[in-house]
Short mmCIF file of C-alpha atoms in Angstrom, two decimals:
data_model
loop_
_atom_site.label_atom_id
_atom_site.label_comp_id
_atom_site.label_asym_id
_atom_site.label_seq_id
_atom_site.Cartn_x
_atom_site.Cartn_y
_atom_site.Cartn_z
CA MET A 1 38.42 150.63 -164.41
CA LEU A 2 38.81 153.48 -166.89
CA CYS A 3 42.27 155.06 -166.63
CA ILE A 4 43.18 158.11 -168.72
CA ASP A 5 46.78 159.28 -168.53
CA GLN A 6 48.28 162.41 -170.12
CA LEU A 7 45.71 162.36 -172.91
CA SER A 8 45.96 165.11 -175.53
CA VAL A 9 44.19 165.58 -178.85
CA ASP A 10 45.48 167.89 -181.60
CA PHE A 11 43.55 169.05 -184.65
CA PRO A 12 45.23 170.75 -187.61
CA VAL A 13 43.96 174.24 -188.45
CA GLN A 14 45.14 176.92 -190.82
CA GLY A 15 48.50 178.12 -189.58
CA GLY A 16 49.09 175.36 -187.03
CA SER A 17 47.01 173.21 -184.70
CA ILE A 18 44.69 173.43 -181.71
CA ARG A 19 44.55 171.15 -178.66
CA PRO A 20 41.02 171.06 -177.16
CA VAL A 21 42.01 168.20 -174.84
CA ASP A 22 45.32 168.81 -173.10
CA HIS A 23 47.11 166.30 -170.82
CA ILE A 24 44.00 164.88 -169.17
CA CYS A 25 44.54 162.44 -166.29
CA LEU A 26 41.50 160.72 -164.81
CA GLU A 27 40.54 157.43 -163.18
CA VAL A 28 36.97 156.16 -162.88
CA SER A 29 36.58 153.06 -160.72
CA GLU A 30 34.36 150.19 -161.72
CA ASN A 31 30.63 150.68 -161.02
CA ARG A 32 31.14 154.33 -160.08
CA ARG A 33 29.55 157.46 -161.57
CA HIS A 34 31.86 160.34 -162.53
CA VAL A 35 30.66 163.62 -164.04
CA ILE A 36 32.81 166.24 -165.78
CA VAL A 37 31.36 169.76 -165.62
CA GLY A 38 32.44 172.87 -167.47
CA GLU A 39 31.48 175.52 -169.99
CA THR A 40 30.70 174.95 -173.65
CA GLY A 41 33.93 174.59 -175.62
CA SER A 42 35.98 173.26 -172.71
CA GLY A 43 36.67 169.94 -174.48
CA LYS A 44 34.25 167.65 -172.65
CA SER A 45 32.57 166.15 -175.72
CA VAL A 46 35.89 165.77 -177.54
CA LEU A 47 37.16 163.76 -174.57
CA LEU A 48 34.22 161.33 -174.81
CA ALA A 49 34.65 161.00 -178.58
CA THR A 50 38.33 160.22 -178.06
CA ILE A 51 37.53 157.40 -175.64
CA LEU A 52 35.24 155.99 -178.33
CA GLY A 53 37.94 156.31 -180.99
CA LEU A 54 35.84 158.81 -182.95
CA ALA A 55 37.51 162.16 -182.30
CA GLY A 56 39.91 162.17 -185.23
CA GLY A 57 42.97 164.36 -184.91
CA ARG A 58 46.25 163.23 -183.39
CA VAL A 59 45.81 161.45 -180.08
CA GLN A 60 48.65 161.17 -177.56
CA GLY A 61 48.72 159.57 -174.15
CA SER A 62 46.88 156.55 -172.82
CA ILE A 63 43.28 155.39 -172.36
CA ARG A 64 43.01 152.03 -170.63
CA TRP A 65 39.70 150.26 -170.14
CA ASN A 66 40.00 147.16 -167.95
CA ASP A 67 43.73 146.97 -168.73
CA ARG A 68 43.19 147.24 -172.50
CA GLU A 69 44.87 150.16 -174.25
CA LEU A 70 42.42 152.04 -176.50
CA VAL A 71 44.79 154.61 -178.01
CA GLY A 72 46.02 153.14 -181.28
CA LEU A 73 43.37 150.44 -181.36
CA GLY A 74 42.30 149.56 -184.90
CA ALA A 75 38.91 150.48 -186.35
CA ARG A 76 37.75 146.88 -186.41
CA GLU A 77 38.66 146.30 -182.76
CA PHE A 78 36.93 149.53 -181.74
CA ALA A 79 33.80 148.49 -183.62
CA ARG A 80 33.70 145.32 -181.53
CA LEU A 81 34.02 147.31 -178.29
CA ARG A 82 31.33 149.89 -179.07
CA GLY A 83 28.01 148.51 -177.98
CA SER A 84 29.44 145.35 -176.44
CA GLU A 85 31.68 146.89 -173.73
CA ILE A 86 31.42 150.65 -174.22
CA ALA A 87 28.10 152.41 -174.83
CA TYR A 88 27.45 156.04 -175.74
CA ILE A 89 24.47 158.35 -175.22
CA PRO A 90 24.89 161.32 -177.58
CA GLN A 91 24.03 164.91 -176.75
CA GLY A 92 20.38 165.62 -177.50
CA ASN A 93 18.38 162.45 -177.04
CA ALA A 94 16.36 162.99 -180.23
CA SER A 95 19.50 162.67 -182.38
CA GLY A 96 20.47 159.30 -180.94
CA MET A 97 17.64 157.27 -182.48
CA ASN A 98 16.66 156.53 -186.06
CA PRO A 99 13.17 157.99 -186.62
CA LEU A 100 12.36 155.31 -189.23
CA ILE A 101 12.96 152.22 -187.06
CA ARG A 102 10.69 150.98 -184.30
CA ASN A 103 12.03 151.43 -180.78
CA GLY A 104 12.23 147.72 -179.99
CA HIS A 105 14.24 146.92 -183.10
CA GLN A 106 16.68 149.77 -182.43
CA ILE A 107 17.20 148.77 -178.82
CA GLY A 108 17.74 145.13 -179.76
CA GLU A 109 20.13 145.78 -182.66
CA PRO A 110 23.35 145.54 -180.56
CA LEU A 111 22.38 141.95 -179.70
CA ILE A 112 22.18 141.09 -183.39
CA VAL A 113 25.48 142.82 -184.20
CA HIS A 114 27.54 141.76 -181.18
CA ARG A 115 25.88 138.61 -179.90
CA GLY A 116 24.54 137.04 -183.09
CA VAL A 117 20.98 136.52 -181.83
CA THR A 118 17.97 136.46 -184.14
CA ARG A 119 15.92 139.55 -184.88
CA ARG A 120 12.91 138.10 -183.08
CA MET A 121 14.92 137.19 -179.98
CA ALA A 122 16.57 140.62 -179.95
CA PHE A 123 13.15 142.28 -179.99
CA ARG A 124 11.96 140.16 -177.07
CA GLN A 125 15.08 141.01 -175.11
CA ALA A 126 14.56 144.70 -175.92
CA VAL A 127 11.08 144.54 -174.38
CA GLU A 128 12.50 142.99 -171.21
CA THR A 129 15.23 145.61 -171.02
CA MET A 130 12.66 148.38 -171.40
CA ARG A 131 10.61 146.80 -168.62
CA ARG A 132 13.68 146.78 -166.36
CA LEU A 133 14.14 150.50 -167.07
CA ASP A 134 10.63 151.28 -165.84
CA PHE A 135 8.80 151.51 -169.16
CA LEU A 136 5.11 151.00 -168.51
CA ARG A 137 3.67 148.72 -171.20
CA PRO A 138 7.07 148.05 -172.84
CA GLU A 139 5.46 145.82 -175.48
CA HIS A 140 3.41 148.83 -176.59
CA TRP A 141 6.30 151.30 -176.76
CA ALA A 142 8.63 148.78 -178.43
CA GLN A 143 6.23 148.71 -181.40
CA HIS A 144 6.20 152.48 -181.73
CA TYR A 145 8.72 154.96 -183.17
CA PRO A 146 10.99 157.44 -181.36
CA HIS A 147 8.72 160.43 -182.04
CA ASN A 148 6.08 158.78 -179.85
CA LEU A 149 8.36 158.89 -176.80
CA SER A 150 8.79 161.74 -174.34
CA GLY A 151 12.25 163.17 -173.70
CA GLY A 152 12.73 161.07 -170.57
CA MET A 153 11.53 157.93 -172.36
CA LYS A 154 13.96 158.53 -175.23
CA GLN A 155 16.77 158.83 -172.71
CA ARG A 156 15.77 155.51 -171.16
CA ALA A 157 15.55 153.95 -174.62
CA LEU A 158 19.11 155.12 -175.37
CA VAL A 159 20.35 153.64 -172.09
CA ALA A 160 18.56 150.40 -172.94
CA MET A 161 20.19 150.39 -176.37
CA GLY A 162 23.61 151.03 -174.86
CA THR A 163 23.47 148.41 -172.13
CA ILE A 164 21.44 145.57 -173.67
CA ALA A 165 24.52 143.79 -175.01
CA GLY A 166 26.29 143.94 -171.66
CA SER A 167 28.23 147.21 -171.96
CA ARG A 168 30.02 147.95 -168.70
CA LEU A 169 31.15 151.50 -169.53
CA LEU A 170 28.49 154.07 -170.34
CA LEU A 171 29.51 157.46 -171.75
CA ALA A 172 26.83 160.15 -171.65
CA ASP A 173 27.05 163.59 -173.28
CA GLU A 174 24.73 166.19 -171.69
CA PRO A 175 21.98 163.65 -170.88
CA THR A 176 19.65 166.26 -169.32
CA LYS A 177 19.99 168.91 -172.02
CA GLY A 178 16.60 170.26 -173.09
CA LEU A 179 14.63 168.28 -170.49
CA ASP A 180 12.19 169.80 -168.03
CA GLU A 181 12.43 169.21 -164.29
CA ALA A 182 10.27 166.07 -164.31
CA ARG A 183 12.20 164.47 -167.18
CA ARG A 184 15.53 165.34 -165.53
CA ALA A 185 14.35 163.56 -162.40
CA GLU A 186 13.62 160.48 -164.53
CA VAL A 187 17.13 160.51 -165.96
CA GLU A 188 18.66 160.97 -162.51
CA ALA A 189 16.73 157.98 -161.16
CA LEU A 190 17.71 155.96 -164.22
CA PHE A 191 21.44 156.62 -163.84
CA CYS A 192 21.41 156.09 -160.09
CA GLY A 193 19.68 152.75 -160.62
CA LEU A 194 22.23 151.36 -163.07
CA GLU A 195 23.90 148.22 -161.75
CA GLY A 196 27.15 146.74 -163.00
CA THR A 197 27.84 149.82 -165.12
CA THR A 198 30.59 152.45 -164.89
CA LEU A 199 29.33 155.89 -165.91
CA LEU A 200 31.38 158.79 -167.29
CA CYS A 201 29.14 161.74 -168.04
CA VAL A 202 29.76 165.33 -169.16
CA SER A 203 27.25 168.00 -168.24
CA HIS A 204 26.50 171.69 -167.71
CA ASP A 205 23.88 170.71 -165.14
CA LEU A 206 25.34 171.20 -161.66
CA ARG A 207 22.23 170.01 -159.84
CA PHE A 208 22.17 166.82 -161.89
CA THR A 209 25.85 166.32 -161.11
CA ARG A 210 25.33 166.75 -157.38
CA ARG A 211 22.48 164.24 -157.37
CA ILE A 212 24.03 161.38 -159.34
CA ALA A 213 27.84 161.58 -159.16
CA HIS A 214 30.16 159.74 -156.82
CA SER A 215 33.04 161.92 -158.03
CA ALA A 216 33.42 164.91 -160.33
CA SER A 217 35.92 166.93 -162.34
CA VAL A 218 35.86 170.56 -163.42
CA MET A 219 37.10 171.10 -166.99
CA TYR A 220 38.19 174.43 -168.43
CA ALA A 221 39.98 175.28 -171.68
CA GLY A 222 40.97 171.68 -172.33
CA GLN A 223 42.27 170.89 -168.83
CA LEU A 224 40.90 169.32 -165.66
CA LEU A 225 41.28 172.00 -162.99
CA GLU A 226 39.91 169.98 -160.07
CA THR A 227 38.96 166.36 -159.45
CA CYS A 228 37.49 165.10 -156.18
CA SER A 229 34.48 163.48 -154.60
CA CYS A 230 31.17 165.06 -155.58
CA GLU A 231 30.50 165.97 -151.97
CA ALA A 232 33.84 167.78 -151.63
CA LEU A 233 33.30 169.74 -154.84
CA PHE A 234 29.94 171.13 -153.74
CA GLN A 235 30.84 171.67 -150.08
CA GLU A 236 34.37 173.02 -150.44
CA PRO A 237 35.52 173.77 -153.99
CA LEU A 238 39.19 174.74 -154.09
CA HIS A 239 39.95 176.05 -157.57
CA PRO A 240 38.70 179.62 -158.15
CA TYR A 241 36.82 178.48 -161.24
CA SER A 242 35.17 175.65 -159.30
CA GLN A 243 34.17 178.18 -156.65
CA MET A 244 32.61 180.41 -159.30
CA LEU A 245 30.66 177.51 -160.80
CA ILE A 246 29.21 176.53 -157.43
CA ALA A 247 28.41 180.19 -156.67
CA SER A 248 26.44 180.41 -159.93
CA MET A 249 23.81 177.95 -158.68
CA PRO A 250 20.44 179.58 -157.82
CA GLU A 251 20.59 178.49 -154.19
CA ASN A 252 24.02 180.14 -153.92
CA GLY A 253 22.98 183.50 -155.33
CA PHE A 254 23.26 183.14 -159.12
CA HIS A 255 26.72 184.75 -159.19
CA PHE A 256 27.91 184.03 -162.72
CA PRO A 257 31.64 184.12 -163.61
CA GLU A 258 32.56 187.21 -165.57
CA GLY A 259 34.55 187.07 -168.79
CA PHE A 260 35.05 184.32 -171.33
CA ALA A 261 37.27 181.28 -171.79
CA PRO A 262 40.28 181.88 -174.08
CA PRO A 263 40.04 180.75 -177.72
CA HIS A 264 41.66 177.42 -178.56
CA ARG A 265 44.43 179.03 -180.59
CA ASP A 266 45.66 180.88 -177.47
CA TYR A 267 45.97 177.85 -175.19
CA ALA A 268 49.64 177.17 -175.93
CA ARG A 269 50.85 180.69 -175.08
CA LEU A 270 49.02 180.96 -171.75
CA GLY A 271 50.24 179.96 -168.33
CA CYS A 272 47.12 179.55 -166.23
CA ARG A 273 44.24 179.60 -168.72
CA PHE A 274 41.85 180.96 -166.11
CA ALA A 275 44.11 183.83 -164.99
CA ASP A 276 42.27 186.57 -166.93
CA ARG A 277 39.06 185.78 -165.02
CA CYS A 278 40.56 184.87 -161.66
CA PRO A 279 40.31 187.25 -158.70
CA HIS A 280 43.42 185.66 -157.17
CA ALA A 281 45.72 185.86 -160.22
CA GLY A 282 49.32 186.81 -159.47
CA PRO A 283 52.75 186.92 -161.16
CA ARG A 284 53.18 183.12 -161.00
CA CYS A 285 50.04 182.61 -163.07
CA GLY A 286 51.98 183.55 -166.19
CA ASP A 287 53.45 180.05 -165.98
CA PRO A 288 51.46 176.80 -166.32
CA PRO A 289 50.26 175.82 -162.82
CA PRO A 290 51.21 172.44 -161.36
CA VAL A 291 48.73 169.67 -160.67
CA VAL A 292 48.67 169.41 -156.87
CA GLN A 293 47.54 166.29 -154.99
CA LEU A 294 45.74 167.24 -151.78
CA SER A 295 44.57 164.18 -149.88
CA GLU A 296 41.98 162.59 -152.18
CA ARG A 297 41.63 165.46 -154.65
CA GLN A 298 43.69 167.03 -157.40
CA VAL A 299 43.71 170.73 -158.18
CA GLN A 300 45.67 172.59 -160.85
CA CYS A 301 46.36 175.99 -159.34
CA TRP A 302 49.36 177.97 -158.07
CA ARG A 303 47.48 178.84 -154.86
CA TYR A 304 47.99 175.27 -153.61
CA ALA A 305 51.48 174.62 -154.95
CA ASP A 306 53.10 175.17 -151.53
CA ARG A 307 50.80 172.68 -149.73
CA THR A 308 52.45 169.53 -151.12
#
């Protein structure tokens, strides 16, 4: 299980600091798929980088993966975890592969680094992993280079690279970005078919989220505003921002939220960070809203403070 508790990340800037990730609490159960949705700049990618130990800045709080604390873990220990237990698919599938190395050798490299197998054996295992991920003629594509692959094939190659050494936690940053409808469908089928893997994904793509996630969170201005089952989020969103996101989907009328998220430097002085865009904002919203537990969901909003 991945358990994140009161996680914050501060970066120094001229005249002070900014906190793009602010007191995040989240649990993702083993072999489940959780997607975090939200606008650009909300802190989603910084959160993934922090789990990997790559965010920089000052990290506070706790990240536990299978009862092992990751905050404060040394660089050498993190290097052992990346690729062997925790895998990462970066945003933009073209940037995740070396254009000068054949696909099979790239996919098999984690076996050489983490498992000590020979280069030849790693290549053979890469071919088998590609076959398992529905590559037709995997021997053929393993001998080629990344530029020969379609967008969906590159995404599958990155998943193969991330899971070949037995990684049980897969972090994915905008895995459908820039893909057409057919390629997105390939990625959806790929993620839904993963076995023995816990997935934490961040995305702008609400349709993708609805199709693959067991549970979901809505992130805004560094905070998780709502966390619940995927079904509950799309059928009955509670937070006003969640409601606006769902209303922006084409089948719901394309009603986009007006306004903009506050700049990072203003986070600390705001109460509710969504108040300037919220149709329900009131006097209490000048203070930071509480995180309210409602049955099996959490929502951070003053509208639900009296329901506990």
